[in-house]
Short mmCIF file of C-alpha atoms in Angstrom, two decimals:
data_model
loop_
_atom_site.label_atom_id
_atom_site.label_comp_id
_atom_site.label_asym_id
_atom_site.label_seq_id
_atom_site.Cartn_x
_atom_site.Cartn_y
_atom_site.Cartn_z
CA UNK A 1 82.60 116.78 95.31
CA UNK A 2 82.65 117.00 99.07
CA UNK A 3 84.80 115.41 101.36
CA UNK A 4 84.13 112.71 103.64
CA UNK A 5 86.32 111.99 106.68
CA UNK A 6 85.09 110.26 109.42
CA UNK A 7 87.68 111.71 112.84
CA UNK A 8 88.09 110.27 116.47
CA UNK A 9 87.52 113.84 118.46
CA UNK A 10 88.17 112.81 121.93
CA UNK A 11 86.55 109.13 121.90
CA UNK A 12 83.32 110.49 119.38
CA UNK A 13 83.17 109.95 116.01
CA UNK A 14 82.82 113.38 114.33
CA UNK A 15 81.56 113.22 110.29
CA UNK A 16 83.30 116.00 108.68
CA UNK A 17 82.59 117.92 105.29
CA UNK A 18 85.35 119.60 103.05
CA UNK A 19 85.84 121.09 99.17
CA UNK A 20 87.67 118.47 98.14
CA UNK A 21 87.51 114.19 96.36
CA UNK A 22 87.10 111.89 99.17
CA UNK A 23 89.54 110.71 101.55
CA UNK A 24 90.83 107.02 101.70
CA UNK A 25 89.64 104.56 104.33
CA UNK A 26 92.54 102.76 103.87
CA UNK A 27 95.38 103.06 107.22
CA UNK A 28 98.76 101.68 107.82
CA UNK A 29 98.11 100.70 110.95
CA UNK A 30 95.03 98.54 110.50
CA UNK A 31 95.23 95.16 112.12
CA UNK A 32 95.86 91.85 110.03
CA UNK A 33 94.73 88.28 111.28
CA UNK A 34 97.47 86.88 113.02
CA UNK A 35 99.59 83.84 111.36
CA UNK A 36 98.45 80.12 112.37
CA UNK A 37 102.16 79.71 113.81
CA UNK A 38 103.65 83.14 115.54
CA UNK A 39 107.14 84.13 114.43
CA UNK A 40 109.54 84.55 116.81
CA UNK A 41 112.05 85.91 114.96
CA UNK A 42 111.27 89.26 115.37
CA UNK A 43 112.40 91.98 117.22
CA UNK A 44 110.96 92.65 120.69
CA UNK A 45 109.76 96.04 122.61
CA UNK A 46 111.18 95.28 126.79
CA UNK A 47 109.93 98.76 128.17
CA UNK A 48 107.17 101.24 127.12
CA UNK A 49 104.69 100.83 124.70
CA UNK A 50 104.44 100.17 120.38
CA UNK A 51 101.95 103.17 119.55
CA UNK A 52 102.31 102.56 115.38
CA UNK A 53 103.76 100.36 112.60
CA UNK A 54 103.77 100.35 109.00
CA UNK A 55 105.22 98.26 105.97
CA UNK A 56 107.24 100.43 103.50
CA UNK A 57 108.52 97.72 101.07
CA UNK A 58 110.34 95.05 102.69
CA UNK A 59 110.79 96.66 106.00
CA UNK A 60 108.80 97.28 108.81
CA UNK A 61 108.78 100.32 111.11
CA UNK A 62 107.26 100.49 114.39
CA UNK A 63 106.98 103.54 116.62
CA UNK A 64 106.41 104.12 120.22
CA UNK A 65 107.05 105.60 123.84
CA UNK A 66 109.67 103.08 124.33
CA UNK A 67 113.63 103.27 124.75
CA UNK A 68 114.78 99.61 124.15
CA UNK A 69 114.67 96.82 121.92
CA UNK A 70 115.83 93.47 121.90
CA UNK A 71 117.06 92.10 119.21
CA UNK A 72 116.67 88.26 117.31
CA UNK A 73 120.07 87.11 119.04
CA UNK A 74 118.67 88.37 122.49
CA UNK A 75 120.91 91.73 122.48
CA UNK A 76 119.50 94.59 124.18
CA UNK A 77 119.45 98.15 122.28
CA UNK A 78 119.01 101.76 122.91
CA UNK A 79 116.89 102.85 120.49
CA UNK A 80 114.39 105.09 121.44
CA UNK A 81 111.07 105.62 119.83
CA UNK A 82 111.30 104.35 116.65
CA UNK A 83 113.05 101.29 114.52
CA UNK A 84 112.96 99.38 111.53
CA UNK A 85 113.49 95.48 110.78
CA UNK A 86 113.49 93.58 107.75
CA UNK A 87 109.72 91.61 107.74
CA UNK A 88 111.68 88.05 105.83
CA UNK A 89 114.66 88.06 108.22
CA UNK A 90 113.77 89.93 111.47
CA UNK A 91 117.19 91.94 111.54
CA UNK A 92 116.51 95.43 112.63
CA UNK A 93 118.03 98.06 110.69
CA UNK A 94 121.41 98.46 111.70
CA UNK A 95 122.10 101.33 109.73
CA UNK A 96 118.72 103.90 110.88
CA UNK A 97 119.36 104.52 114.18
CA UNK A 98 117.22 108.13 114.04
CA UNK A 99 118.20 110.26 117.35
CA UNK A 100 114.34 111.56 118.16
CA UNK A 101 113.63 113.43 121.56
CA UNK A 102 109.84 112.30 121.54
CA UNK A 103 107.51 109.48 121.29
CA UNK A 104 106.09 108.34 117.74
CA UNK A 105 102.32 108.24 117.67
CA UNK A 106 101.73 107.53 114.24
CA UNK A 107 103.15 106.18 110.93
CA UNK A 108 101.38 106.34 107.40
CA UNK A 109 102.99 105.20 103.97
CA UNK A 110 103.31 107.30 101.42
CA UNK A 111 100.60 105.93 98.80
CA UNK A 112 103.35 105.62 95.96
CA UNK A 113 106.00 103.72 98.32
CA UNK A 114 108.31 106.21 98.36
CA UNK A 115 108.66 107.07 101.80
CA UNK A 116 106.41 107.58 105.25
CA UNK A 117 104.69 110.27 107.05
CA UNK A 118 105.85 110.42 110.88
CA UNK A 119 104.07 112.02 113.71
CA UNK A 120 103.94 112.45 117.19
CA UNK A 121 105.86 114.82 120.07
CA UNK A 122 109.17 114.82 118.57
CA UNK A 123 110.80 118.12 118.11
CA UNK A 124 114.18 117.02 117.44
CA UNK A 125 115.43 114.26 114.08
CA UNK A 126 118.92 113.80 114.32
CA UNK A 127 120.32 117.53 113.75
CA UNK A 128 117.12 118.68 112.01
CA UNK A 129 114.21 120.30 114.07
CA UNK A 130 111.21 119.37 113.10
CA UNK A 131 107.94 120.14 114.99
CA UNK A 132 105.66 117.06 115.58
CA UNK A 133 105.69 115.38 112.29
CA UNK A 134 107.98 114.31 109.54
CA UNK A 135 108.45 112.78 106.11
CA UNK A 136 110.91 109.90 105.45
CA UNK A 137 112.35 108.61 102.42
CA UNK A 138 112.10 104.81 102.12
CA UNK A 139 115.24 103.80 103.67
CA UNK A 140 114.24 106.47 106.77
CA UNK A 141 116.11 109.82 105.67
CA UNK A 142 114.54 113.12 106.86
CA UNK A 143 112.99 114.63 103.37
CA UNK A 144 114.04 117.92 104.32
CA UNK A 145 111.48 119.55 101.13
CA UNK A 146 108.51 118.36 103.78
CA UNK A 147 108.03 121.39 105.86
CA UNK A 148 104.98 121.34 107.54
CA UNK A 149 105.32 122.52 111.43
CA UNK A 150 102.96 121.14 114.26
CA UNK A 151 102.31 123.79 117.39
CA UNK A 152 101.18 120.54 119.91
CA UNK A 153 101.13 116.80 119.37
CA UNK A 154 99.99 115.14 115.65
CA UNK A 155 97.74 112.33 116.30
CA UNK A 156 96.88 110.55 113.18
CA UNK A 157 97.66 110.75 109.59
CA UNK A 158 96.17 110.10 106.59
CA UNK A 159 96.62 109.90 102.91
CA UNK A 160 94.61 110.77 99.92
CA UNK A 161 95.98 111.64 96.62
CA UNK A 162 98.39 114.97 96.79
CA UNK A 163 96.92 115.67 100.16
CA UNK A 164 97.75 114.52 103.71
CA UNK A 165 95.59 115.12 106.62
CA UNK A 166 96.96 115.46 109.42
CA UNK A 167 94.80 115.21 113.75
CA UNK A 168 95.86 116.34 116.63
CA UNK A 169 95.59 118.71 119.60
CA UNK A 170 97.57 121.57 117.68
CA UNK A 171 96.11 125.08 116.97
CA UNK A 172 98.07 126.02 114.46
CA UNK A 173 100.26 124.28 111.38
CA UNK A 174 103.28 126.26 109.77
CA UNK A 175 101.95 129.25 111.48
CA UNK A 176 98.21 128.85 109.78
CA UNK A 177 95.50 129.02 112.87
CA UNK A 178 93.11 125.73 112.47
CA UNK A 179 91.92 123.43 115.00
CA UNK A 180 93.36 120.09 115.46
CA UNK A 181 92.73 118.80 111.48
CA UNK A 182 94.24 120.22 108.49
CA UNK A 183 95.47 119.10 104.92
CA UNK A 184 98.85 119.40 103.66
CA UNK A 185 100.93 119.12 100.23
CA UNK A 186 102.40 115.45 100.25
CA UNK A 187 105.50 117.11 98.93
CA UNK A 188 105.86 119.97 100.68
CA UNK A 189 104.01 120.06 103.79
CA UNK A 190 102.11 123.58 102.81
CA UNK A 191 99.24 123.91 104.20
CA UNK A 192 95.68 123.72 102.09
CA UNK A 193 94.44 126.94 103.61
CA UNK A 194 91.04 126.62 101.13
CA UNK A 195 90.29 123.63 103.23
CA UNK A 196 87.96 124.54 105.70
CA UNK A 197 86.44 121.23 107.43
CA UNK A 198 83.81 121.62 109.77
CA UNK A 199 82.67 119.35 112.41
CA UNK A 200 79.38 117.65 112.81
CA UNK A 201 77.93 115.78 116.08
CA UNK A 202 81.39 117.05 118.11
CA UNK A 203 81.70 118.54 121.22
CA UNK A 204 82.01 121.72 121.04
CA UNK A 205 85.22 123.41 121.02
CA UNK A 206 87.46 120.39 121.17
CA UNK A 207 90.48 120.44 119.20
CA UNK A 208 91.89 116.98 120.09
CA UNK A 209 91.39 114.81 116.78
CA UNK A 210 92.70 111.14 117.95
CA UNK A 211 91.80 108.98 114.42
CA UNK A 212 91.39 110.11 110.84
#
């Protein structure tokens, strides 16, 4: 059975054809109707911008371009680019405090709960290096057995079964040549070279894959 993924290339909506089932429509960072009374006990963004969020159990993680947070009791952090709060009490995460040197674009779940793809312009996770995007554990460790290697910026992510796609403006993936979209192991981050998607009603040549 084909493949059916419907990509953002550049603002156009690109309908693209693959070997393999079809992907989820499902997305992390979908928008929800927002509660009759607003909570404001929740942690608060005071510079830059929230680019993604996503639930992974009872904690919420949001990712950005920013550099601060302020907390429930009105205490300013440093925390750049990324955090994580309990969604019952508010409390950021006191003890995943991630040292990233880029901005977080996007954040997909892991369909069985364990853990959360990460990607965006970061080429540096605490003492680790990796290039663009990332796999966490639940509670936010670096899964080290996810290897996959981005050459330019990841975009979006998405999930479906033991694949992940993964969109950006990148050329190549772990050193494979492709074109801003490619599939990956969920485990291991190796790349599905027998995936060859091709791109109908695109512009031509573009490489920049902004939704999947």
């Amino acid at each position: 059975m084909a493949t059916v993924l419907f990509a953002g290339v550049l603002g156009f909506v690109a309908l693209l054809s693959g070997n393999a089932t079809t992907a989820s429509a499902a997305g992390a960072n979908q928008g929800q109707l927002v509660p009759e009374n607003a909570r404001r006990d929740l942690p608060v963004v005071t510079d830059g911008r929230v680019l993604a969020h996503a639930q992974v159990g009872d904690r919420i993680f949001v990712g950005g371009d920013f550099q601060q947070v302020e907390l429930i009791d009105g205490t300013v952090i440093t925390q750049p680019y990324l955090f994580a709060y309990d969604i019952d009490t508010g409390i950021v995460d006191p003890n995943f405090r991630p040292v990233i040197d880029g901005l977080i674009r996007t954040l997909e779940p892991a369909q069985d709960g364990s853990g959360l793809y990460v990607g965006g312009l970061f080429t540096r996770w605490d003492t680790s290096f990796p290039l663009r995007v990332a796999k966490l554990d639940a509670l936010g460790t670096l899964d080290t057995a996810f290897t996959a290697r981005a050459s330019a910026r990841v975009q979006a992510i998405a999930q479906s079964g033991d694949w992940v796609y993964l969109g950006g403006d990148f050329t190549d993936v772990s050193g494979v040549p492709v074109s801003g979209l490619v599939r990956v192991d969920r485990l291991t981050g190796a790349v599905d070279t027998s995936w060859t998607p091709s791109f109908v009603g695109s512009i031509n040549g573009t490489q920049l894959v902004r939704t999947i």
